[in-house]
Every structure is written in C-alpha cells, then in structure tokens.
C-alpha angles and dihedrals in degrees: 000000000000115000092234090056088078094058110126095015091120091056092070099039101087125091130218119251117263119268112273097017093105090059090053103045122340092198092051090049091053091051096046093047089063093063096089091050092050093049090051092049097045094047091054091047096047107024090225127098092199091054091044091056091049090052093051091047090052091047092055091044089058091049094051092044088067122088119256088249092056091047092051091049091061107096096203115025090184092056090047092052092048092049093049094044091049092050091050089050091049090054091048092049089052091058096036096088092057090050091048090056089066093043112110110241127334122348116223125181116261110270120234126212126223116276092253091056096045117136115258098196129039123225102278095039106271117134121249115239112234086230088069091067116108118229107245116224139124092292090068099044110128091241090055094047091050090055089050088055090062092059128091113255092253092049092050095049094045093047097045094045094047107031100032103029098028099232116159120252088245089061092043091051091058090055100041095040096234135104120279088247091054090048090051088055091048092053091045091053091049091048091055090053091052094048093047094052102036117071119196110299119259113230111267093239090055092047091050091051093052093047089049090051088050091052092050093047089049092051091046091047087230104163095183092053091048092050089049092054094049127077108246088242095042120147130211121198122191123198116198097149090219089288098096135017114285138147106268095211133042116273110228129200132039097256095049091049092048092051091048092050091051091047088057090052090051093050095047108036093169094057113132115207115206130188109236140160109256116191090338095308134096109274144151134249122202118208127189115198089344095308121115107240103162136025114194125198122193137208108208113180110175113339101323136069111253102176137019122192112193114191113199101155102117091211088065095047101064094106087061096055094099089050089059089061098056 
C-alpha cells in the first residue's frame, strides 16, 4: 500500500451521535460521537484493539475528571480528546519494546474480523458498542500494521496522525512534543519505510483467489501446490503468546512453510479452514471443534504469497468468538 493511498481516511472515520442524544445534552453528544474516531486512531497506533479500548477509556476518564468550567473552556473537545489519546498511545509505544522483550515468541498485531462477523458479546457477557468497531481499510491491513511496528514511536504517531488522519503538522507537533518541521521529517521517514516495504497492491479478487487456492492445497496436503503458491523467500510468523503452541521464530522459505502447514493438518485432522476477511484483506480462519484457534493474514504481492501472519494467542482472538459459533 502506498502511503498516500491513506489520505482522507480519517475524514470518514467518525460516527454520528445516537438518535435523541442531542435533546439530552448537546455537549455530551459531541464527546460521545468522538469514540469511534478515537478507537480507529488508537488501534492503528498500537495494533491492539484491547489496548485501544483501554486508551479511549482513560481518555474519557481524564475528560470527565475535569470541572464543567474547564470542559466548557476547551474550544474543540474533539481535538482535545485526540491529543490526549495520542499522547497516551505515544507513552504506551515507548514502553512497548520493553514489554515485547518478555513476550514469548513473535508479536503480531491483533487481527480484526470483517464488520459482518464482528462479535456481539464480549467475554463476560457485556454487549459491544458498534462505536468500538474499527473501520477496515488499507491502513489496517496486517502488512501495513507490521510496517508501523518497525517505526519509532514518534515516527508512528506523526505518520498516522498526518498521513492517515490528515492532521496538520502543527497539530502533530503539539502531541509529539517536537517542532512542526521535525514532525514533517518523522512522517517523511515513516513514509519511506512504507513505500520500501509495500509493493503495488494486488487486486482483492486476485488475492482472494490465491488465498483460496492455498486453502484447498492445505486441505489436500498438496505440498507441490503450496510451494507453487508461495514466494521462494516467503516468511511465516506465528504468534501464540506463550499461551498455545506456536513456532517461536519466523519460518523462511516456501518449502519449509509448506511442510509446516501440512504437519499442522496431520496433527489436527478435524481442523476446519474458513475463508474470512482479516483486517480488510482475504484471509483464513482455522477452527477446531467449532472454536477459532488461528487467524491467518496474508501479504500477496503479484501472484504469490510473500508473508503469512498466523495469530494463535487466544487473548487476541476474542473479536472472532462470534464467528466460531456460525
């Protein structure tokens, strides 16, 4: 995905206030209507829906901790909420690397299902607000999120705020704590990373066809077909978080990946492989006895699979719970 392909994304990521709210409290309605935007922003900054929700909760807690007079003195509550949420994310990104050092195996961003497959009830029974749904587009593709993971915290925040959500560098500077010129350089550096790692996008229909062929070859345990669908230098990363079995290091090379995939099929003969949208792209979901155990995202430049990210950590699969019940 080209960095400039995300221009304008932020313009369509807000939701309207709920019917009747304006009659209750116009100021409350304006605050609540920002929730969707904040969830979208925080997920792209952190790569975790659970962390994004925590950030938004903390942001609102800080808003409501202020006196009514202080709230009314803020000219743009939406801008204030965005600034606070972004700063919280920046702090979290700064400590993320230390947390990742203690993470067992490879860390992969939390995969998101398509809107139609979104969970309706959280673990514990409480309903999920539709405003918690993340807008799916190219800026949440797994390949894009993985590139964001390679950036410094300041680069990531500057790039996402400016290139994805269209904030000015003056606004970004207030959040990052640097000059607008420095933020422009941060975003430019991040943009180069994206362009270097993201080849021209393959049409979605073509991607879906290749992923479907991969699924069928997997089910047939056809190693030659699998090798043919994978780039010779393909990489597969598995994220179990130390909670379930997963390969702790990336598997490199088409033949090694193909043999590993077939070994999985041999070990779990009752595995059901389903075609699903993962972070807005064609992907696969593996279910064992009706329970989602793996969500796989694919990077398909041209006509071969270059990267596979297989998320097995059950703590990252809660948005897929409802899909396991269909």
